[in-house]
CSV table of C-alpha atoms and ligand atoms in Angstrom, one decimal:
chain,number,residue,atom,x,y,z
A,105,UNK,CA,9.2,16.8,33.0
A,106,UNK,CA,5.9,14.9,33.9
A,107,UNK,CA,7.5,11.7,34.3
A,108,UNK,CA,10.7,12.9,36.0
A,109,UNK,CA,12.6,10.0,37.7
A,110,UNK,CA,9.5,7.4,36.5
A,111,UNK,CA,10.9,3.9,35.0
A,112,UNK,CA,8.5,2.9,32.3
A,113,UNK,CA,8.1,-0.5,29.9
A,114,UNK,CA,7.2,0.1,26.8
A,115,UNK,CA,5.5,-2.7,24.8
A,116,UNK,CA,5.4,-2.4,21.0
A,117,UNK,CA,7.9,0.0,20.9
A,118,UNK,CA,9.5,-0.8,17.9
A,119,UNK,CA,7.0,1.5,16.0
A,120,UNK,CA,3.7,3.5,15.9
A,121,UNK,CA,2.2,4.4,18.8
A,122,UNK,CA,4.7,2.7,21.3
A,123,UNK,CA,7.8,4.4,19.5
A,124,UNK,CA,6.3,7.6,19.8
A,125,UNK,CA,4.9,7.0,23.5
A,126,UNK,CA,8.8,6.1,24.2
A,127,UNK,CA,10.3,9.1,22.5
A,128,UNK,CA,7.9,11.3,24.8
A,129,UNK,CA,8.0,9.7,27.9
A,130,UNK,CA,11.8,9.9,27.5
A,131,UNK,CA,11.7,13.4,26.9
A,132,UNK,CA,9.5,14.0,29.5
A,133,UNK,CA,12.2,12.3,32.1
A,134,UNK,CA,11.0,9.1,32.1
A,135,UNK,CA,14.0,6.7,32.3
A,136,UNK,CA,12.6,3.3,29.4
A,137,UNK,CA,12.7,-0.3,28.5
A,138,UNK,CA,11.9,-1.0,24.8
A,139,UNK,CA,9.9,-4.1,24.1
A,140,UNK,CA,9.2,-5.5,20.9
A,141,UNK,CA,10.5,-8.4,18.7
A,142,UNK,CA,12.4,-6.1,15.8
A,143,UNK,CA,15.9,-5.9,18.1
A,144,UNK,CA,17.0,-3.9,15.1
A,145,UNK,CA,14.7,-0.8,15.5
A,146,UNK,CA,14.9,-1.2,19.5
A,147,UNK,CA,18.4,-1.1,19.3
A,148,UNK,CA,17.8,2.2,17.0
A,149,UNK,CA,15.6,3.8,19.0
A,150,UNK,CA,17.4,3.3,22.1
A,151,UNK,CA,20.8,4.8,20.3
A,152,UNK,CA,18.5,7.8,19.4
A,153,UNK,CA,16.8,8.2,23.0
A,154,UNK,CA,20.0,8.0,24.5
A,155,UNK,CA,21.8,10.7,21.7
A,156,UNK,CA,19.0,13.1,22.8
A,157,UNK,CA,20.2,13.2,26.4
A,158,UNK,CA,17.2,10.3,27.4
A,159,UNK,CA,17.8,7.2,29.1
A,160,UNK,CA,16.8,4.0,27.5
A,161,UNK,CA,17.5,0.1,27.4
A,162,UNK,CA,15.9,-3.0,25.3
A,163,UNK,CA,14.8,-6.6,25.3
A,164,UNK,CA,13.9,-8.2,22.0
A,165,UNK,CA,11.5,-10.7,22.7
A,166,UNK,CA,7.4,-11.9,21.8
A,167,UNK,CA,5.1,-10.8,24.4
A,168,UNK,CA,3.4,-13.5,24.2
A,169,UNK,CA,6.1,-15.4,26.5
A,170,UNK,CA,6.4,-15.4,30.0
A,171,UNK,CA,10.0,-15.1,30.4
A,172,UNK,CA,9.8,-11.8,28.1
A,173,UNK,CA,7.8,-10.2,30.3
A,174,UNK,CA,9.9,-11.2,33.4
A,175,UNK,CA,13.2,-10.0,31.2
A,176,UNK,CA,11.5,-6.3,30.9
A,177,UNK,CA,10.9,-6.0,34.4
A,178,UNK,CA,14.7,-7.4,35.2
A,179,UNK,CA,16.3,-5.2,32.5
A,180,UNK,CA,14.1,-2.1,34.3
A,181,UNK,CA,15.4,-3.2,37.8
A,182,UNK,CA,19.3,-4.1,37.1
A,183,UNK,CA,19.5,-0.5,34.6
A,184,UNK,CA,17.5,1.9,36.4
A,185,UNK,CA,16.5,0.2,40.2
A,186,UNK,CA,12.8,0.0,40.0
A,187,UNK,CA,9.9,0.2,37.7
A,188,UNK,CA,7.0,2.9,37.9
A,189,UNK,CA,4.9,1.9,35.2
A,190,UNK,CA,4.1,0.1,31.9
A,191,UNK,CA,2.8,1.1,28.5
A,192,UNK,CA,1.3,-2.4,27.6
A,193,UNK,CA,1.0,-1.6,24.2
A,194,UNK,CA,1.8,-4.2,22.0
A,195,UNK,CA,-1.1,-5.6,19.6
A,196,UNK,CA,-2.2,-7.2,16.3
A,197,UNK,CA,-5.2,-7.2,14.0
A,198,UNK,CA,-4.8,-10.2,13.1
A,199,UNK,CA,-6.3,-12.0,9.9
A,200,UNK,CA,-9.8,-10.2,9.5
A,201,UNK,CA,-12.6,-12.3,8.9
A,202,UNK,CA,-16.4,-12.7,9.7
A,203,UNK,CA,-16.8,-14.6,13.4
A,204,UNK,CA,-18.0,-18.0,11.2
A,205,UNK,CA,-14.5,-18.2,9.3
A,206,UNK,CA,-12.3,-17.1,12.0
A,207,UNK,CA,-9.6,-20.2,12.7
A,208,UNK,CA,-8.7,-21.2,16.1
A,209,UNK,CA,-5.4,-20.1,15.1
A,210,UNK,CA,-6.1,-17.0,14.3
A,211,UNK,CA,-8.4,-16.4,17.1
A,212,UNK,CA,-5.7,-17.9,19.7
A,213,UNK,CA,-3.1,-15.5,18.1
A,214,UNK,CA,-5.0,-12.6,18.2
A,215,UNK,CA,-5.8,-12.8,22.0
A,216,UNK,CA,-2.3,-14.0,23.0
A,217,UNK,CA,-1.0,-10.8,21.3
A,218,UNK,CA,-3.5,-8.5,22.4
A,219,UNK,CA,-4.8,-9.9,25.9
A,220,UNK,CA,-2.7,-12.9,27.2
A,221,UNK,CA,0.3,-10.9,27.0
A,222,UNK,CA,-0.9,-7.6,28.5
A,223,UNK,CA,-2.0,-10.9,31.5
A,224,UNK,CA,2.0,-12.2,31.5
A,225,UNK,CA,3.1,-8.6,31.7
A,226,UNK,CA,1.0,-7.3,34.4
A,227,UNK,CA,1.7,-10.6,36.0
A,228,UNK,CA,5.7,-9.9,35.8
A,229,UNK,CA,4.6,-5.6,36.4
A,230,UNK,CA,3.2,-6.0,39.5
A,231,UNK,CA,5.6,-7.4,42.0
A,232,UNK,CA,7.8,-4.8,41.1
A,233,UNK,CA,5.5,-1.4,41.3
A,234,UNK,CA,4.0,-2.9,45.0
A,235,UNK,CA,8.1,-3.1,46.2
A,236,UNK,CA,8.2,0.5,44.6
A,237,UNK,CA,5.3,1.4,46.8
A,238,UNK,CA,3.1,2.4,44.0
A,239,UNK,CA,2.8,2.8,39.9
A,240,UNK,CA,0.6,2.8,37.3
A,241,UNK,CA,-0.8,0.3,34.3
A,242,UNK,CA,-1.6,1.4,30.7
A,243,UNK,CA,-3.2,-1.2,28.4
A,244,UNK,CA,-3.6,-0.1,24.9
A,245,UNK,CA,-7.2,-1.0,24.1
A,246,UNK,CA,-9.3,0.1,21.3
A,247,UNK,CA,-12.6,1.9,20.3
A,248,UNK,CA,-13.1,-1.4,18.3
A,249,UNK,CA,-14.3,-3.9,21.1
A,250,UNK,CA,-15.4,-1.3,23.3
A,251,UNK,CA,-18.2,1.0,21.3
A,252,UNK,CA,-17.8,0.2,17.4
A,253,UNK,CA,-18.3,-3.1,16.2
A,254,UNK,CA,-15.9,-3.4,12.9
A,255,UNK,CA,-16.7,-6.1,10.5
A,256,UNK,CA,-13.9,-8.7,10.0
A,257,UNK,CA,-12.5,-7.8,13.5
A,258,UNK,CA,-14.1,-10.2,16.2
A,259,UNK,CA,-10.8,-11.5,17.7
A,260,UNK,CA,-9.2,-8.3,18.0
A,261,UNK,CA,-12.0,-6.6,19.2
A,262,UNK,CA,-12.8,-9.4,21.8
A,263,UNK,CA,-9.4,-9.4,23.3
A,264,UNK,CA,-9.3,-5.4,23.1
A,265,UNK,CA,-12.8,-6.0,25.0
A,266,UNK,CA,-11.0,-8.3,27.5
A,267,UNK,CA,-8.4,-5.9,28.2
A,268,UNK,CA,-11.0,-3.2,30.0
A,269,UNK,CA,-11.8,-6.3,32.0
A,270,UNK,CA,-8.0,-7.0,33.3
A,271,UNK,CA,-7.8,-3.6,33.9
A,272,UNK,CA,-10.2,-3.1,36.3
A,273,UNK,CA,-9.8,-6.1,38.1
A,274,UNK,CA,-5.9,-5.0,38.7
A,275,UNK,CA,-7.3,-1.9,39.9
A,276,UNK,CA,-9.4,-2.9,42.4
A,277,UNK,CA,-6.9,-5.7,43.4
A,278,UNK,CA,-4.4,-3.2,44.0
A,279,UNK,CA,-5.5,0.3,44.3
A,280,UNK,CA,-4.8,0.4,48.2
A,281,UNK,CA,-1.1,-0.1,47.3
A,282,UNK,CA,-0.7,2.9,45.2
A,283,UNK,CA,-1.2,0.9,41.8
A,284,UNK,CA,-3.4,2.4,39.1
A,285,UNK,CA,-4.5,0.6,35.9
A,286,UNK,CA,-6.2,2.3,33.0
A,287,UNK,CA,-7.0,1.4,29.7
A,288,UNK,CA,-6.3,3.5,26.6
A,289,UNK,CA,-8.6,3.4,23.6
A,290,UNK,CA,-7.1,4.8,20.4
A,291,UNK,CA,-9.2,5.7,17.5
A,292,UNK,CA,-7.4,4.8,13.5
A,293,UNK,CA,-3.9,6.0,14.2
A,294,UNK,CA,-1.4,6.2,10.8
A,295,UNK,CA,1.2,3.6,12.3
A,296,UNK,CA,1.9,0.2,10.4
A,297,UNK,CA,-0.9,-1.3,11.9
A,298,UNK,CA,-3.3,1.0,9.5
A,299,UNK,CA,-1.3,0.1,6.5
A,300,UNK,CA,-0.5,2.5,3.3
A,301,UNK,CA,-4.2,1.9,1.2
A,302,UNK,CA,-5.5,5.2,0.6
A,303,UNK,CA,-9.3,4.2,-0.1
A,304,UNK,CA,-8.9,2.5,3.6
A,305,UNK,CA,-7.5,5.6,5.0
A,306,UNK,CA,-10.3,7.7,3.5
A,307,UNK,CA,-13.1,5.0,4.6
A,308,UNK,CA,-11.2,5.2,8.4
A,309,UNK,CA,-10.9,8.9,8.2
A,310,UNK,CA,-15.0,9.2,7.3
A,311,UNK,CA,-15.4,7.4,10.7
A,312,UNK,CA,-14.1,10.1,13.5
A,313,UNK,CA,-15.9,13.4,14.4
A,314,UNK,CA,-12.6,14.7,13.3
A,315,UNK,CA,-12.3,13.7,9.9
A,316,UNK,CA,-9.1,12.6,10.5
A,317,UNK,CA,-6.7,9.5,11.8
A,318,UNK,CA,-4.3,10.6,14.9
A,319,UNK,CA,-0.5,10.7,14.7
A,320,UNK,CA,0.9,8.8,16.9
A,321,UNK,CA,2.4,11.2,19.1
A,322,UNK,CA,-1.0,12.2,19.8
A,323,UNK,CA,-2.2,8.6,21.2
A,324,UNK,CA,1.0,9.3,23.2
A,325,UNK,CA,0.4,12.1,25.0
A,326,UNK,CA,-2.7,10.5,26.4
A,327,UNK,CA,-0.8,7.2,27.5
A,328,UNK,CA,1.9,9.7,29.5
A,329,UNK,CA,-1.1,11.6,30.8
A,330,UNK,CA,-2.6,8.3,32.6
A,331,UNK,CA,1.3,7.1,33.7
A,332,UNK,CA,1.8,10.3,35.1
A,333,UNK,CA,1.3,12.0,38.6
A,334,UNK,CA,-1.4,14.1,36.9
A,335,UNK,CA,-3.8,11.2,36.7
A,336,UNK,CA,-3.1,10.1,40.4
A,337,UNK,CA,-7.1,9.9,41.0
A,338,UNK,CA,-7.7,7.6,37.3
A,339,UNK,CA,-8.0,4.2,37.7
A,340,UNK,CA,-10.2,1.1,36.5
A,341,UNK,CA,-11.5,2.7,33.8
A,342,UNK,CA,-10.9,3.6,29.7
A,343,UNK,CA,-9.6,6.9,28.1
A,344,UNK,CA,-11.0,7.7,24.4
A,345,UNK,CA,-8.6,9.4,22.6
A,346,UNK,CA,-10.4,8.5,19.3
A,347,UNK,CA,-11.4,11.6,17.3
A,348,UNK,CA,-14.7,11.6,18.3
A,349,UNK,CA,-15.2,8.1,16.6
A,350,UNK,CA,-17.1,6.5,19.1
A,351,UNK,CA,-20.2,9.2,18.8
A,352,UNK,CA,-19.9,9.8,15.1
A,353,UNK,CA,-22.8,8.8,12.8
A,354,UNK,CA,-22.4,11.0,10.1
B,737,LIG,P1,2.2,-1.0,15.0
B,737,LIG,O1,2.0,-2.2,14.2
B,737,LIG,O2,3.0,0.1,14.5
B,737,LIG,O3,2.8,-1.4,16.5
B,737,LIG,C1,2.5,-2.6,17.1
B,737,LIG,C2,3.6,-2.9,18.0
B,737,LIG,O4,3.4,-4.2,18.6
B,737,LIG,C3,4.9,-3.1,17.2
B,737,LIG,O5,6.0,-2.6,17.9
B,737,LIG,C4,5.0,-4.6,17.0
B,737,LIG,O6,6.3,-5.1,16.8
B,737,LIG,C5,4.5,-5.0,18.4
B,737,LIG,N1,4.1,-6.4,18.4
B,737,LIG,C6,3.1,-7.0,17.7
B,737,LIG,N2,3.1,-8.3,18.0
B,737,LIG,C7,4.1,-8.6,18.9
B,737,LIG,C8,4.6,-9.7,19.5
B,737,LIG,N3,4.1,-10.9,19.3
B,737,LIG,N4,5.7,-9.6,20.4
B,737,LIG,C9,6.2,-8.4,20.6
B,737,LIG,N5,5.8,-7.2,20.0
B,737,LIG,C10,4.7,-7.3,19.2
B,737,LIG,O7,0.7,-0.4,15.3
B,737,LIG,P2,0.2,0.6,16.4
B,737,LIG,O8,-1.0,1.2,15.8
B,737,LIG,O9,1.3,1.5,17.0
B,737,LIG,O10,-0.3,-0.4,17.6
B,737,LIG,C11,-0.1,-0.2,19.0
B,737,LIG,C12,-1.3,-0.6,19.7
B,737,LIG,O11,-2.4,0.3,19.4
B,737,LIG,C13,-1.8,-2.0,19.4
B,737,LIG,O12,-2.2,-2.6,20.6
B,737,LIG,C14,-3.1,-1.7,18.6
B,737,LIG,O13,-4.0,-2.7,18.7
B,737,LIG,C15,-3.6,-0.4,19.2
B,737,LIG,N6,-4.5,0.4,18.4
B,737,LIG,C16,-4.1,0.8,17.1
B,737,LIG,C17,-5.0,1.6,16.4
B,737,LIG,C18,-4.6,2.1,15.0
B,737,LIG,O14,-5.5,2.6,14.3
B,737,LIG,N7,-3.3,2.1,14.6
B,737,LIG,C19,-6.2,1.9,16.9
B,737,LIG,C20,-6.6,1.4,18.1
B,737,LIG,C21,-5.7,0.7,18.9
Protein backbone atom coordinates (compact mmCIF):
# COMPACT_ATOMS: atom_id res chain seq x y z
CA UNK A 1 0.00 0.00 0.00
CA UNK A 2 2.49 2.83 -1.05
CA UNK A 3 -0.05 5.50 -1.02
CA UNK A 4 -2.00 4.25 2.11
CA UNK A 5 -4.25 7.05 3.48
CA UNK A 6 -2.82 9.65 0.41
CA UNK A 7 -5.75 11.82 -1.36
CA UNK A 8 -4.67 12.25 -4.92
CA UNK A 9 -6.24 14.39 -8.14
CA UNK A 10 -6.04 12.83 -11.09
CA UNK A 11 -6.06 14.90 -14.31
CA UNK A 12 -6.87 13.14 -17.57
CA UNK A 13 -8.18 10.35 -16.00
CA UNK A 14 -10.74 9.52 -18.23
CA UNK A 15 -8.19 7.34 -20.24
CA UNK A 16 -4.50 6.36 -20.96
CA UNK A 17 -2.10 7.04 -18.70
CA UNK A 18 -4.27 8.95 -16.15
CA UNK A 19 -6.95 5.98 -16.03
CA UNK A 20 -4.27 3.63 -15.42
CA UNK A 21 -2.25 6.00 -12.83
CA UNK A 22 -5.87 6.12 -10.98
CA UNK A 23 -6.60 2.37 -11.04
CA UNK A 24 -3.03 2.00 -9.31
CA UNK A 25 -2.96 4.57 -7.03
CA UNK A 26 -6.35 3.32 -5.81
CA UNK A 27 -5.06 0.01 -5.41
CA UNK A 28 -2.27 1.01 -3.78
CA UNK A 29 -4.59 2.93 -0.94
CA UNK A 30 -4.66 6.04 -2.32
CA UNK A 31 -8.21 7.52 -1.72
CA UNK A 32 -8.96 9.71 -5.79
CA UNK A 33 -10.61 12.53 -7.55
CA UNK A 34 -11.15 11.82 -11.38
CA UNK A 35 -10.66 14.82 -13.58
CA UNK A 36 -11.41 14.91 -17.07
CA UNK A 37 -14.23 16.28 -19.37
CA UNK A 38 -15.82 12.66 -20.51
CA UNK A 39 -18.22 12.57 -17.10
CA UNK A 40 -19.33 9.28 -18.72
CA UNK A 41 -15.99 7.33 -18.37
CA UNK A 42 -15.29 9.15 -14.91
CA UNK A 43 -18.42 8.15 -13.75
CA UNK A 44 -17.25 4.45 -15.04
CA UNK A 45 -14.15 4.38 -13.60
CA UNK A 46 -15.16 5.65 -10.38
CA UNK A 47 -18.10 2.77 -10.26
CA UNK A 48 -15.16 0.28 -11.02
CA UNK A 49 -12.59 1.82 -8.40
CA UNK A 50 -15.13 1.77 -5.96
CA UNK A 51 -16.48 -2.15 -6.90
CA UNK A 52 -12.83 -3.12 -6.30
CA UNK A 53 -12.92 -2.16 -2.63
CA UNK A 54 -10.98 1.58 -3.73
CA UNK A 55 -12.23 4.82 -3.00
CA UNK A 56 -12.93 7.26 -5.64
CA UNK A 57 -15.03 10.48 -6.61
CA UNK A 58 -15.26 12.85 -9.93
CA UNK A 59 -15.58 16.25 -11.44
CA UNK A 60 -16.26 16.63 -15.14
CA UNK A 61 -14.89 19.68 -16.14
CA UNK A 62 -11.95 21.41 -18.80
CA UNK A 63 -8.76 21.99 -17.07
CA UNK A 64 -8.34 24.72 -18.73
CA UNK A 65 -10.83 26.66 -16.22
CA UNK A 66 -10.12 28.01 -13.08
CA UNK A 67 -13.10 26.99 -11.27
CA UNK A 68 -12.33 23.24 -12.40
CA UNK A 69 -9.41 23.18 -10.77
CA UNK A 70 -10.82 24.78 -7.48
CA UNK A 71 -13.91 22.03 -7.78
CA UNK A 72 -11.09 19.05 -7.67
CA UNK A 73 -9.57 20.30 -4.75
CA UNK A 74 -13.20 20.91 -2.95
CA UNK A 75 -14.54 17.54 -4.14
CA UNK A 76 -11.01 16.07 -2.44
CA UNK A 77 -11.64 18.09 0.74
CA UNK A 78 -15.56 17.62 1.34
CA UNK A 79 -15.11 13.47 0.30
CA UNK A 80 -11.94 12.50 1.79
CA UNK A 81 -10.68 15.82 4.28
CA UNK A 82 -7.52 16.78 2.64
CA UNK A 83 -5.49 16.39 -0.43
CA UNK A 84 -1.87 14.83 -0.55
CA UNK A 85 -1.05 15.11 -4.01
CA UNK A 86 -1.85 15.63 -7.77
CA UNK A 87 -1.22 13.64 -10.98
CA UNK A 88 -1.50 16.80 -13.34
CA UNK A 89 -1.83 14.81 -16.22
CA UNK A 90 -4.05 16.03 -18.51
CA UNK A 91 -2.59 17.08 -22.19
CA UNK A 92 -3.08 17.40 -25.91
CA UNK A 93 -1.04 17.23 -29.09
CA UNK A 94 -2.71 19.46 -30.65
CA UNK A 95 -2.94 20.07 -34.54
CA UNK A 96 0.76 19.19 -35.73
CA UNK A 97 2.36 21.52 -37.85
CA UNK A 98 5.77 23.15 -38.73
CA UNK A 99 6.47 26.36 -36.19
CA UNK A 100 5.68 28.81 -39.62
CA UNK A 101 1.94 27.40 -39.97
CA UNK A 102 1.12 26.94 -36.44
CA UNK A 103 -2.23 29.29 -35.70
CA UNK A 104 -2.46 31.27 -32.63
CA UNK A 105 -5.30 29.12 -32.01
CA UNK A 106 -3.77 26.22 -32.01
CA UNK A 107 -0.71 27.37 -30.23
CA UNK A 108 -2.95 29.10 -27.39
CA UNK A 109 -4.80 25.66 -27.09
CA UNK A 110 -2.09 23.62 -26.90
CA UNK A 111 -0.38 25.56 -23.94
CA UNK A 112 -3.68 26.11 -22.12
CA UNK A 113 -4.18 22.29 -22.21
CA UNK A 114 -0.73 21.26 -21.50
CA UNK A 115 0.75 24.28 -19.28
CA UNK A 116 -1.81 26.93 -18.23
CA UNK A 117 -3.84 24.28 -16.69
CA UNK A 118 -1.13 22.26 -14.84
CA UNK A 119 -0.62 26.63 -13.60
CA UNK A 120 -4.68 26.82 -12.48
CA UNK A 121 -4.19 23.43 -10.86
CA UNK A 122 -1.21 23.85 -8.88
CA UNK A 123 -2.60 27.32 -8.14
CA UNK A 124 -5.92 25.65 -6.64
CA UNK A 125 -3.24 22.28 -5.23
CA UNK A 126 -1.32 24.24 -3.24
CA UNK A 127 -3.34 25.90 -0.50
CA UNK A 128 -4.54 22.66 0.34
CA UNK A 129 -1.14 20.36 0.62
CA UNK A 130 0.56 23.45 2.83
CA UNK A 131 -2.87 23.10 5.41
CA UNK A 132 -2.07 19.33 5.12
CA UNK A 133 1.50 20.07 6.21
CA UNK A 134 3.06 18.60 3.14
CA UNK A 135 2.42 16.70 -0.41
CA UNK A 136 3.70 16.20 -3.59
CA UNK A 137 3.18 17.58 -7.50
CA UNK A 138 3.33 15.41 -10.57
CA UNK A 139 3.19 17.18 -13.98
CA UNK A 140 3.05 14.93 -16.93
CA UNK A 141 5.74 16.30 -19.21
CA UNK A 142 7.27 14.66 -22.11
CA UNK A 143 10.52 13.51 -23.82
CA UNK A 144 9.26 15.76 -26.67
CA UNK A 145 10.16 19.36 -25.38
CA UNK A 146 12.72 18.25 -23.16
CA UNK A 147 15.49 16.00 -25.31
CA UNK A 148 13.80 15.12 -28.83
CA UNK A 149 12.71 17.71 -31.05
CA UNK A 150 9.63 16.00 -33.07
CA UNK A 151 8.72 17.70 -36.23
CA UNK A 152 5.17 19.06 -36.40
CA UNK A 153 5.08 19.38 -32.53
CA UNK A 154 6.41 22.92 -31.48
CA UNK A 155 3.36 23.90 -29.25
CA UNK A 156 3.23 20.79 -27.47
CA UNK A 157 6.65 20.47 -27.00
CA UNK A 158 7.02 24.14 -25.79
CA UNK A 159 4.37 23.87 -23.16
CA UNK A 160 5.72 20.24 -22.22
CA UNK A 161 9.09 22.41 -21.97
CA UNK A 162 7.32 24.99 -19.77
CA UNK A 163 6.08 22.51 -17.54
CA UNK A 164 9.84 21.49 -16.13
CA UNK A 165 9.98 25.17 -15.54
CA UNK A 166 6.66 25.38 -13.14
CA UNK A 167 7.87 22.60 -11.59
CA UNK A 168 10.84 23.70 -10.30
CA UNK A 169 9.91 26.95 -9.39
CA UNK A 170 6.96 25.27 -7.06
CA UNK A 171 9.66 23.36 -5.62
CA UNK A 172 11.82 25.80 -4.51
CA UNK A 173 8.85 28.02 -3.52
CA UNK A 174 7.66 25.36 -1.33
CA UNK A 175 10.00 22.65 -0.47
CA UNK A 176 10.46 23.97 3.26
CA UNK A 177 6.78 23.18 3.78
CA UNK A 178 6.95 19.57 2.95
CA UNK A 179 5.79 20.15 -0.82
CA UNK A 180 7.54 18.22 -3.60
CA UNK A 181 7.06 18.84 -7.33
CA UNK A 182 8.45 16.58 -10.09
CA UNK A 183 7.95 16.27 -13.58
CA UNK A 184 7.24 13.07 -15.38
CA UNK A 185 8.49 12.48 -18.91
CA UNK A 186 6.83 9.60 -20.78
CA UNK A 187 8.19 8.19 -23.79
CA UNK A 188 5.22 6.99 -26.91
CA UNK A 189 2.68 5.31 -24.62
CA UNK A 190 -0.34 3.12 -26.64
CA UNK A 191 -3.19 5.39 -25.11
CA UNK A 192 -5.59 7.50 -27.49
CA UNK A 193 -3.28 10.09 -27.65
CA UNK A 194 -0.90 7.70 -29.95
CA UNK A 195 -3.76 6.81 -32.12
CA UNK A 196 -4.46 3.31 -33.92
CA UNK A 197 -2.00 3.86 -37.34
CA UNK A 198 0.22 1.01 -37.44
CA UNK A 199 3.04 2.55 -39.73
CA UNK A 200 3.07 5.37 -36.86
CA UNK A 201 3.36 2.90 -34.23
CA UNK A 202 6.23 1.12 -36.04
CA UNK A 203 8.04 4.67 -36.85
CA UNK A 204 7.38 5.56 -32.71
CA UNK A 205 8.38 2.13 -31.70
CA UNK A 206 12.01 2.47 -33.98
CA UNK A 207 12.55 5.56 -31.69
CA UNK A 208 13.16 3.94 -27.95
CA UNK A 209 16.21 1.82 -26.87
CA UNK A 210 13.40 -0.59 -26.26
CA UNK A 211 11.92 -1.10 -29.40
CA UNK A 212 8.80 -0.71 -27.95
CA UNK A 213 5.81 1.96 -26.78
CA UNK A 214 4.91 1.64 -22.80
CA UNK A 215 1.57 0.53 -21.56
CA UNK A 216 0.20 2.78 -19.62
CA UNK A 217 0.32 1.09 -16.43
CA UNK A 218 3.89 1.37 -16.86
CA UNK A 219 4.04 5.42 -17.09
CA UNK A 220 1.91 4.80 -13.86
CA UNK A 221 4.01 3.19 -11.72
CA UNK A 222 6.58 5.86 -12.17
CA UNK A 223 3.93 8.79 -11.45
CA UNK A 224 2.99 6.73 -7.97
CA UNK A 225 6.67 6.30 -7.36
CA UNK A 226 7.31 10.34 -7.31
CA UNK A 227 3.64 10.82 -5.16
CA UNK A 228 4.80 8.40 -2.90
CA UNK A 229 6.73 8.39 0.53
CA UNK A 230 9.48 6.52 -1.41
CA UNK A 231 10.47 9.65 -3.38
CA UNK A 232 10.49 11.91 -0.13
CA UNK A 233 14.10 13.31 -1.18
CA UNK A 234 12.85 14.02 -5.34
CA UNK A 235 11.99 17.29 -6.07
CA UNK A 236 12.45 20.11 -8.84
CA UNK A 237 13.52 17.93 -11.27
CA UNK A 238 12.20 15.28 -14.36
CA UNK A 239 11.86 11.43 -14.30
CA UNK A 240 12.40 9.61 -17.84
CA UNK A 241 10.40 6.84 -18.12
CA UNK A 242 10.80 6.77 -21.96
CA UNK A 243 12.32 3.42 -23.14
CA UNK A 244 15.51 4.70 -23.53
CA UNK A 245 14.18 7.15 -26.18
CA UNK A 246 15.98 10.12 -25.22
CA UNK A 247 19.61 8.33 -25.85
CA UNK A 248 18.61 6.23 -28.81
CA UNK A 249 20.21 6.96 -32.23
CA UNK A 250 20.01 3.80 -33.82
P1 LIG B 1 -5.04 10.31 -23.61
O1 LIG B 1 -5.53 11.09 -24.77
O2 LIG B 1 -5.54 8.93 -23.40
O3 LIG B 1 -5.32 11.10 -22.25
C1 LIG B 1 -5.37 12.50 -22.18
C2 LIG B 1 -6.29 12.85 -21.05
O4 LIG B 1 -6.35 14.27 -20.92
C3 LIG B 1 -7.71 12.37 -21.32
O5 LIG B 1 -8.31 11.98 -20.11
C4 LIG B 1 -8.37 13.63 -21.83
O6 LIG B 1 -9.75 13.63 -21.65
C5 LIG B 1 -7.70 14.67 -20.94
N1 LIG B 1 -7.85 16.00 -21.47
C6 LIG B 1 -7.35 16.51 -22.64
N2 LIG B 1 -7.77 17.78 -22.78
C7 LIG B 1 -8.51 18.08 -21.68
C8 LIG B 1 -9.21 19.22 -21.26
N3 LIG B 1 -9.21 20.36 -21.98
N4 LIG B 1 -9.88 19.19 -20.09
C9 LIG B 1 -9.89 18.06 -19.34
N5 LIG B 1 -9.24 16.93 -19.69
C10 LIG B 1 -8.57 16.96 -20.86
O7 LIG B 1 -3.47 10.33 -23.73
P2 LIG B 1 -2.32 9.96 -22.69
O8 LIG B 1 -1.20 9.46 -23.50
O9 LIG B 1 -2.81 9.16 -21.56
O10 LIG B 1 -1.91 11.43 -22.18
C11 LIG B 1 -1.69 11.71 -20.80
C12 LIG B 1 -0.52 12.67 -20.69
O11 LIG B 1 0.68 12.02 -21.12
C13 LIG B 1 -0.65 13.92 -21.55
O12 LIG B 1 -0.22 15.05 -20.83
C14 LIG B 1 0.31 13.65 -22.70
O13 LIG B 1 0.78 14.85 -23.27
C15 LIG B 1 1.38 12.87 -21.98
N6 LIG B 1 2.27 12.06 -22.83
C16 LIG B 1 1.75 11.08 -23.62
C17 LIG B 1 2.61 10.32 -24.43
C18 LIG B 1 2.10 9.21 -25.32
O14 LIG B 1 2.88 8.73 -26.16
N7 LIG B 1 0.85 8.78 -25.19
C19 LIG B 1 4.01 10.56 -24.38
C20 LIG B 1 4.49 11.57 -23.56
C21 LIG B 1 3.61 12.31 -22.78
Amino acid sequence: MRLADKVIIVTGASSGIGAAAARLFAAEGAAVVLGARRAERLEALSTEIVADGGRAVWVAGDVREADVAVALVARAEAAFGGLDGAFNNAGTVGEMAPVADITPGTWREVQDTNLTAAFLNARAQLPALQARGGGALVFTSSFVGMTVGLPGMGAYAAAKAGLMGLAQVIAAEYGAEGIRANCLMPGGTRTEMAGDDPEFHRFVEGLHALKRMAAPEEIAEVALFLLSDAASFVTGGGLFADGGNSICKT
